[in-house]
């Protein structure tokens, strides 16, 4: 679990992982601190002492970023199945056992992931349901199936996958770090499976679920996604970005949809990044 200066989120996530029904001797939780701090270390060690959960602390090795933290977890961990989660998730007690059994059922695959349900705690933002919010979530159906991608907030890899696809690239822009690794895995013959019953929750607490906070996050995520598109050479034109932001604004008005506001902020972030890249801002 990579983390970076968010002890309140981390505490909820760790307590949920400590309650997994798979048995404490069957797994270990490694908190990889991307911005090493005494507070994160103390929280991790305190929970391990109080609950007896198999939780350990490690400082990120290599340059700052999510992929360096993931690589550190791979190095420190001992298991053949490596599971990645974010520090802002909450996992039900049966999540890990479902993920492990799913990996066993689909032995032909090397990477796995499950549903990610977005929970905006205390939010009353109206969403029409036509589009998903620009915040990490995943729903690929109610049955296991092969997919192109799963998200790093709920992802497992067989350790053999690192022999086929290599390690995670620390140079990939922060926020979409697992995407290029998964592309490389598939190009080299590795399969990725969605495990329908291995779901968890991606939380936004009451403060972060306020409209202003959601707008900031949507905008930042838009900039990161555009930077990632540029990094891999697949960024759309400025005209395309303008058409998308206009469509998002129209969606907001037509459907009286709060999510349209978030989508517009996301597109604004993409447009801003495109203008910066082209020297126009």
mmCIF file of C-alpha atoms in Angstrom:
data_model
loop_
_atom_site.group_PDB
_atom_site.id
_atom_site.type_symbol
_atom_site.label_atom_id
_atom_site.label_comp_id
_atom_site.label_asym_id
_atom_site.label_seq_id
_atom_site.Cartn_x
_atom_site.Cartn_y
_atom_site.Cartn_z
ATOM 1 C CA UNK A 1 0.000 0.000 0.000
ATOM 2 C CA UNK A 2 1.742 3.171 -1.173
ATOM 3 C CA UNK A 3 0.889 6.199 0.967
ATOM 4 C CA UNK A 4 1.873 9.840 1.096
ATOM 5 C CA UNK A 5 0.945 12.041 4.050
ATOM 6 C CA UNK A 6 -2.677 10.933 4.545
ATOM 7 C CA UNK A 7 -2.842 9.319 8.001
ATOM 8 C CA UNK A 8 -6.644 9.587 8.360
ATOM 9 C CA UNK A 9 -7.242 7.700 5.123
ATOM 10 C CA UNK A 10 -4.447 5.273 5.884
ATOM 11 C CA UNK A 11 -5.922 4.393 9.268
ATOM 12 C CA UNK A 12 -9.285 3.386 7.761
ATOM 13 C CA UNK A 13 -7.599 1.372 5.010
ATOM 14 C CA UNK A 14 -5.286 -0.467 7.394
ATOM 15 C CA UNK A 15 -8.044 -1.358 9.834
ATOM 16 C CA UNK A 16 -10.067 -2.838 6.974
ATOM 17 C CA UNK A 17 -7.083 -4.903 5.842
ATOM 18 C CA UNK A 18 -6.485 -6.093 9.389
ATOM 19 C CA UNK A 19 -10.019 -7.565 9.409
ATOM 20 C CA UNK A 20 -9.603 -9.814 6.359
ATOM 21 C CA UNK A 21 -11.035 -13.298 6.860
ATOM 22 C CA UNK A 22 -8.208 -15.109 5.084
ATOM 23 C CA UNK A 23 -6.155 -15.672 8.245
ATOM 24 C CA UNK A 24 -3.362 -13.500 9.608
ATOM 25 C CA UNK A 25 -0.681 -16.053 8.730
ATOM 26 C CA UNK A 26 -1.721 -16.096 5.054
ATOM 27 C CA UNK A 27 -0.822 -12.515 4.115
ATOM 28 C CA UNK A 28 1.229 -9.487 5.040
ATOM 29 C CA UNK A 29 0.497 -5.796 4.572
ATOM 30 C CA UNK A 30 3.416 -3.566 3.611
ATOM 31 C CA UNK A 31 2.871 0.190 3.899
ATOM 32 C CA UNK A 32 5.323 1.897 1.545
ATOM 33 C CA UNK A 33 5.795 5.549 2.522
ATOM 34 C CA UNK A 34 6.294 7.651 -0.619
ATOM 35 C CA UNK A 35 7.078 10.699 1.551
ATOM 36 C CA UNK A 36 8.677 9.157 4.643
ATOM 37 C CA UNK A 37 7.288 10.593 7.863
ATOM 38 C CA UNK A 38 7.338 9.683 11.532
ATOM 39 C CA UNK A 39 3.532 9.998 11.698
ATOM 40 C CA UNK A 40 2.966 7.340 9.038
ATOM 41 C CA UNK A 41 5.522 5.001 10.611
ATOM 42 C CA UNK A 42 4.006 5.408 14.082
ATOM 43 C CA UNK A 43 0.458 4.834 12.830
ATOM 44 C CA UNK A 44 1.500 1.654 11.021
ATOM 45 C CA UNK A 45 3.491 0.260 13.920
ATOM 46 C CA UNK A 46 0.778 1.222 16.436
ATOM 47 C CA UNK A 47 -1.890 -0.681 14.481
ATOM 48 C CA UNK A 48 0.360 -3.726 14.188
ATOM 49 C CA UNK A 49 0.904 -3.747 17.971
ATOM 50 C CA UNK A 50 -2.765 -3.173 18.861
ATOM 51 C CA UNK A 51 -4.363 -5.630 16.447
ATOM 52 C CA UNK A 52 -1.637 -8.176 15.901
ATOM 53 C CA UNK A 53 -2.205 -7.708 12.180
ATOM 54 C CA UNK A 54 0.662 -8.593 9.818
ATOM 55 C CA UNK A 55 1.474 -4.959 8.988
ATOM 56 C CA UNK A 56 4.956 -3.601 8.282
ATOM 57 C CA UNK A 57 6.373 -0.194 7.332
ATOM 58 C CA UNK A 58 8.873 0.497 4.539
ATOM 59 C CA UNK A 59 10.262 3.684 3.035
ATOM 60 C CA UNK A 60 10.059 4.116 -0.692
ATOM 61 C CA UNK A 61 13.262 3.357 -2.592
ATOM 62 C CA UNK A 62 14.102 5.208 -5.776
ATOM 63 C CA UNK A 63 12.674 8.503 -7.083
ATOM 64 C CA UNK A 64 9.412 9.830 -5.621
ATOM 65 C CA UNK A 65 6.258 8.412 -7.133
ATOM 66 C CA UNK A 66 3.724 5.651 -7.032
ATOM 67 C CA UNK A 67 5.640 3.256 -9.268
ATOM 68 C CA UNK A 68 8.789 3.476 -7.147
ATOM 69 C CA UNK A 69 6.614 2.692 -4.114
ATOM 70 C CA UNK A 70 5.132 -0.312 -5.899
ATOM 71 C CA UNK A 71 8.578 -1.558 -6.854
ATOM 72 C CA UNK A 72 9.648 -1.203 -3.215
ATOM 73 C CA UNK A 73 6.688 -3.322 -2.148
ATOM 74 C CA UNK A 74 7.650 -5.989 -4.683
ATOM 75 C CA UNK A 75 11.202 -6.044 -3.285
ATOM 76 C CA UNK A 76 10.176 -6.127 0.367
ATOM 77 C CA UNK A 77 7.306 -8.587 0.045
ATOM 78 C CA UNK A 78 7.791 -12.332 0.043
ATOM 79 C CA UNK A 79 4.551 -13.649 -1.440
ATOM 80 C CA UNK A 80 4.126 -15.067 -4.926
ATOM 81 C CA UNK A 81 0.887 -13.093 -5.327
ATOM 82 C CA UNK A 82 1.439 -9.366 -4.839
ATOM 83 C CA UNK A 83 -1.616 -7.187 -4.192
ATOM 84 C CA UNK A 84 -1.642 -3.414 -4.639
ATOM 85 C CA UNK A 85 -4.154 -1.097 -2.971
ATOM 86 C CA UNK A 86 -4.317 2.654 -2.435
ATOM 87 C CA UNK A 87 -4.360 4.276 0.978
ATOM 88 C CA UNK A 88 -7.893 5.646 0.487
ATOM 89 C CA UNK A 89 -9.712 2.329 0.122
ATOM 90 C CA UNK A 90 -11.853 0.325 2.517
ATOM 91 C CA UNK A 91 -11.955 -3.421 1.919
ATOM 92 C CA UNK A 92 -14.746 -5.708 3.176
ATOM 93 C CA UNK A 93 -13.606 -8.743 5.190
ATOM 94 C CA UNK A 94 -13.925 -11.181 2.278
ATOM 95 C CA UNK A 95 -12.148 -9.022 -0.323
ATOM 96 C CA UNK A 96 -8.694 -10.595 -0.135
ATOM 97 C CA UNK A 97 -9.909 -14.192 -0.032
ATOM 98 C CA UNK A 98 -12.051 -13.516 -3.127
ATOM 99 C CA UNK A 99 -9.069 -12.012 -4.938
ATOM 100 C CA UNK A 100 -6.826 -14.938 -4.040
ATOM 101 C CA UNK A 101 -9.407 -17.565 -5.016
ATOM 102 C CA UNK A 102 -10.043 -15.706 -8.272
ATOM 103 C CA UNK A 103 -6.343 -15.790 -9.086
ATOM 104 C CA UNK A 104 -6.347 -19.524 -8.397
ATOM 105 C CA UNK A 105 -9.372 -20.065 -10.667
ATOM 106 C CA UNK A 106 -7.738 -18.213 -13.525
ATOM 107 C CA UNK A 107 -4.237 -19.643 -13.400
ATOM 108 C CA UNK A 108 -3.666 -18.715 -17.051
ATOM 109 C CA UNK A 109 -3.545 -15.027 -16.066
ATOM 110 C CA UNK A 110 -0.743 -13.035 -14.446
ATOM 111 C CA UNK A 111 -2.631 -9.935 -13.276
ATOM 112 C CA UNK A 112 -6.001 -9.514 -11.612
ATOM 113 C CA UNK A 113 -8.290 -6.818 -10.315
ATOM 114 C CA UNK A 114 -11.746 -6.306 -8.918
ATOM 115 C CA UNK A 115 -14.552 -3.763 -8.749
ATOM 116 C CA UNK A 116 -13.859 -0.373 -7.216
ATOM 117 C CA UNK A 117 -16.919 1.403 -5.845
ATOM 118 C CA UNK A 118 -16.654 5.168 -5.392
ATOM 119 C CA UNK A 119 -18.105 6.450 -2.109
ATOM 120 C CA UNK A 120 -18.473 10.200 -1.615
ATOM 121 C CA UNK A 121 -19.176 10.381 2.118
ATOM 122 C CA UNK A 122 -21.785 12.980 3.016
ATOM 123 C CA UNK A 123 -22.036 14.307 -0.535
ATOM 124 C CA UNK A 124 -25.382 15.394 -1.958
ATOM 125 C CA UNK A 125 -24.035 16.063 -5.435
ATOM 126 C CA UNK A 126 -26.691 15.026 -7.959
ATOM 127 C CA UNK A 127 -25.446 12.681 -10.671
ATOM 128 C CA UNK A 128 -27.619 11.613 -13.593
ATOM 129 C CA UNK A 129 -25.784 8.292 -13.992
ATOM 130 C CA UNK A 130 -25.063 8.691 -17.700
ATOM 131 C CA UNK A 131 -21.318 9.129 -17.113
ATOM 132 C CA UNK A 132 -19.009 7.970 -14.343
ATOM 133 C CA UNK A 133 -17.307 10.658 -12.218
ATOM 134 C CA UNK A 134 -13.662 11.361 -13.154
ATOM 135 C CA UNK A 135 -12.495 9.644 -9.958
ATOM 136 C CA UNK A 136 -11.110 6.120 -9.762
ATOM 137 C CA UNK A 137 -13.834 3.481 -9.988
ATOM 138 C CA UNK A 138 -14.280 0.216 -11.889
ATOM 139 C CA UNK A 139 -17.281 -1.949 -12.751
ATOM 140 C CA UNK A 140 -16.708 -4.557 -15.450
ATOM 141 C CA UNK A 141 -19.788 -6.612 -14.653
ATOM 142 C CA UNK A 142 -20.932 -9.382 -12.360
ATOM 143 C CA UNK A 143 -18.852 -12.234 -13.827
ATOM 144 C CA UNK A 144 -15.134 -12.924 -14.021
ATOM 145 C CA UNK A 145 -13.674 -12.153 -17.442
ATOM 146 C CA UNK A 146 -10.499 -11.213 -19.243
ATOM 147 C CA UNK A 147 -10.001 -7.443 -19.516
ATOM 148 C CA UNK A 148 -7.446 -5.025 -20.900
ATOM 149 C CA UNK A 149 -6.956 -3.077 -17.672
ATOM 150 C CA UNK A 150 -7.615 -3.063 -13.947
ATOM 151 C CA UNK A 151 -6.729 -0.193 -11.627
ATOM 152 C CA UNK A 152 -3.894 -0.126 -9.114
ATOM 153 C CA UNK A 153 -6.265 0.672 -6.242
ATOM 154 C CA UNK A 154 -7.358 -2.986 -6.399
ATOM 155 C CA UNK A 155 -4.856 -5.024 -8.376
ATOM 156 C CA UNK A 156 -2.897 -8.250 -7.873
ATOM 157 C CA UNK A 157 -0.030 -9.658 -9.908
ATOM 158 C CA UNK A 158 1.655 -13.018 -9.956
ATOM 159 C CA UNK A 159 5.335 -12.403 -9.211
ATOM 160 C CA UNK A 160 6.126 -14.114 -12.534
ATOM 161 C CA UNK A 161 4.536 -11.116 -14.256
ATOM 162 C CA UNK A 162 7.553 -8.983 -13.357
ATOM 163 C CA UNK A 163 9.755 -11.425 -15.264
ATOM 164 C CA UNK A 164 7.583 -10.974 -18.358
ATOM 165 C CA UNK A 165 6.762 -7.254 -18.196
ATOM 166 C CA UNK A 166 9.565 -5.952 -15.980
ATOM 167 C CA UNK A 167 9.128 -3.527 -13.121
ATOM 168 C CA UNK A 168 6.892 -0.477 -12.926
ATOM 169 C CA UNK A 169 8.418 2.550 -14.652
ATOM 170 C CA UNK A 170 9.138 5.406 -12.179
ATOM 171 C CA UNK A 171 9.204 7.886 -15.097
ATOM 172 C CA UNK A 172 5.493 7.487 -15.913
ATOM 173 C CA UNK A 173 3.490 10.567 -14.802
ATOM 174 C CA UNK A 174 1.886 10.117 -11.393
ATOM 175 C CA UNK A 175 -1.722 9.013 -11.478
ATOM 176 C CA UNK A 176 -1.873 6.478 -14.327
ATOM 177 C CA UNK A 177 1.254 4.595 -13.411
ATOM 178 C CA UNK A 178 0.055 1.014 -13.843
ATOM 179 C CA UNK A 179 -1.404 1.524 -17.327
ATOM 180 C CA UNK A 180 1.812 1.221 -19.335
ATOM 181 C CA UNK A 181 2.950 -1.783 -17.303
ATOM 182 C CA UNK A 182 -0.330 -3.544 -18.097
ATOM 183 C CA UNK A 183 0.039 -2.673 -21.786
ATOM 184 C CA UNK A 184 3.528 -4.156 -21.751
ATOM 185 C CA UNK A 185 2.286 -7.288 -19.988
ATOM 186 C CA UNK A 186 -0.426 -7.883 -22.597
ATOM 187 C CA UNK A 187 1.930 -7.193 -25.509
ATOM 188 C CA UNK A 188 4.208 -9.934 -24.181
ATOM 189 C CA UNK A 189 1.429 -12.478 -23.833
ATOM 190 C CA UNK A 190 0.259 -11.943 -20.255
ATOM 191 C CA UNK A 191 -3.439 -12.023 -19.465
ATOM 192 C CA UNK A 192 -5.379 -9.786 -17.059
ATOM 193 C CA UNK A 193 -8.558 -11.015 -15.367
ATOM 194 C CA UNK A 194 -11.341 -9.111 -13.647
ATOM 195 C CA UNK A 195 -12.517 -10.891 -10.476
ATOM 196 C CA UNK A 196 -16.115 -9.800 -10.036
ATOM 197 C CA UNK A 197 -16.504 -10.629 -6.327
ATOM 198 C CA UNK A 198 -13.218 -9.055 -5.205
ATOM 199 C CA UNK A 199 -14.601 -5.555 -4.769
ATOM 200 C CA UNK A 200 -13.620 -2.757 -2.417
ATOM 201 C CA UNK A 201 -14.551 0.882 -1.808
ATOM 202 C CA UNK A 202 -12.630 3.959 -2.934
ATOM 203 C CA UNK A 203 -13.417 6.580 -0.280
ATOM 204 C CA UNK A 204 -13.661 10.319 -0.306
ATOM 205 C CA UNK A 205 -14.281 11.492 3.258
ATOM 206 C CA UNK A 206 -16.675 14.336 4.055
ATOM 207 C CA UNK A 207 -14.068 17.056 3.564
ATOM 208 C CA UNK A 208 -12.814 15.662 0.268
ATOM 209 C CA UNK A 209 -16.370 14.967 -0.960
ATOM 210 C CA UNK A 210 -17.284 18.656 -0.941
ATOM 211 C CA UNK A 211 -17.809 20.159 -4.373
ATOM 212 C CA UNK A 212 -14.745 22.412 -4.253
ATOM 213 C CA UNK A 213 -12.468 19.516 -3.269
ATOM 214 C CA UNK A 214 -13.965 17.277 -5.970
ATOM 215 C CA UNK A 215 -13.449 20.005 -8.556
ATOM 216 C CA UNK A 216 -9.790 20.383 -7.569
ATOM 217 C CA UNK A 217 -9.246 16.636 -7.760
ATOM 218 C CA UNK A 218 -11.034 16.364 -11.116
ATOM 219 C CA UNK A 219 -8.938 19.204 -12.526
ATOM 220 C CA UNK A 220 -5.676 17.666 -11.263
ATOM 221 C CA UNK A 221 -6.677 14.273 -12.599
ATOM 222 C CA UNK A 222 -7.393 15.821 -15.996
ATOM 223 C CA UNK A 223 -3.930 17.368 -16.115
ATOM 224 C CA UNK A 224 -2.325 14.088 -15.095
ATOM 225 C CA UNK A 225 -4.243 12.100 -17.695
ATOM 226 C CA UNK A 226 -3.289 14.532 -20.454
ATOM 227 C CA UNK A 227 0.365 14.375 -19.304
ATOM 228 C CA UNK A 228 0.168 10.597 -19.416
ATOM 229 C CA UNK A 229 -1.328 10.679 -22.926
ATOM 230 C CA UNK A 230 1.537 12.931 -24.005
ATOM 231 C CA UNK A 231 4.052 10.620 -22.344
ATOM 232 C CA UNK A 232 2.885 7.646 -24.388
ATOM 233 C CA UNK A 233 2.395 9.664 -27.580
ATOM 234 C CA UNK A 234 -1.389 9.395 -27.804
ATOM 235 C CA UNK A 235 -2.653 12.857 -26.818
ATOM 236 C CA UNK A 236 -5.597 14.228 -28.834
ATOM 237 C CA UNK A 237 -5.518 17.605 -30.559
ATOM 238 C CA UNK A 238 -6.370 20.901 -28.893
ATOM 239 C CA UNK A 239 -9.520 21.075 -31.010
ATOM 240 C CA UNK A 240 -10.590 17.687 -29.690
ATOM 241 C CA UNK A 241 -10.037 18.828 -26.112
ATOM 242 C CA UNK A 242 -12.137 21.948 -26.772
ATOM 243 C CA UNK A 243 -14.989 19.874 -28.186
ATOM 244 C CA UNK A 244 -14.939 17.611 -25.123
ATOM 245 C CA UNK A 245 -15.062 20.469 -22.621
ATOM 246 C CA UNK A 246 -17.957 22.025 -24.537
ATOM 247 C CA UNK A 247 -19.792 18.685 -24.444
ATOM 248 C CA UNK A 248 -19.246 18.376 -20.690
ATOM 249 C CA UNK A 249 -20.616 21.869 -20.086
ATOM 250 C CA UNK A 250 -23.680 21.069 -22.223
ATOM 251 C CA UNK A 251 -24.211 17.820 -20.309
ATOM 252 C CA UNK A 252 -24.242 19.780 -17.040
ATOM 253 C CA UNK A 253 -26.937 22.169 -18.254
ATOM 254 C CA UNK A 254 -29.058 19.660 -20.163
ATOM 255 C CA UNK A 255 -29.285 17.080 -17.380
ATOM 256 C CA UNK A 256 -28.845 19.380 -14.353
ATOM 257 C CA UNK A 257 -26.033 17.012 -13.428
ATOM 258 C CA UNK A 258 -23.448 17.746 -10.759
ATOM 259 C CA UNK A 259 -21.176 15.164 -12.280
ATOM 260 C CA UNK A 260 -21.115 17.313 -15.413
ATOM 261 C CA UNK A 261 -19.398 19.997 -13.354
ATOM 262 C CA UNK A 262 -16.707 17.498 -12.366
ATOM 263 C CA UNK A 263 -16.325 16.309 -15.958
ATOM 264 C CA UNK A 264 -15.970 19.928 -17.096
ATOM 265 C CA UNK A 265 -13.245 20.505 -14.480
ATOM 266 C CA UNK A 266 -11.505 17.339 -15.633
ATOM 267 C CA UNK A 267 -11.599 18.518 -19.252
ATOM 268 C CA UNK A 268 -10.377 21.964 -18.163
ATOM 269 C CA UNK A 269 -7.357 20.286 -16.562
ATOM 270 C CA UNK A 270 -6.661 18.394 -19.782
ATOM 271 C CA UNK A 271 -6.945 21.590 -21.800
ATOM 272 C CA UNK A 272 -4.659 23.505 -19.428
ATOM 273 C CA UNK A 273 -2.012 20.780 -19.656
ATOM 274 C CA UNK A 274 -2.271 20.791 -23.462
ATOM 275 C CA UNK A 275 -1.802 24.557 -23.575
ATOM 276 C CA UNK A 276 1.203 24.393 -21.242
ATOM 277 C CA UNK A 277 2.717 21.629 -23.363
ATOM 278 C CA UNK A 278 2.242 23.736 -26.493
ATOM 279 C CA UNK A 279 3.657 26.895 -24.887
ATOM 280 C CA UNK A 280 0.357 28.759 -24.997
ATOM 281 C CA UNK A 281 -0.177 29.178 -21.282
#
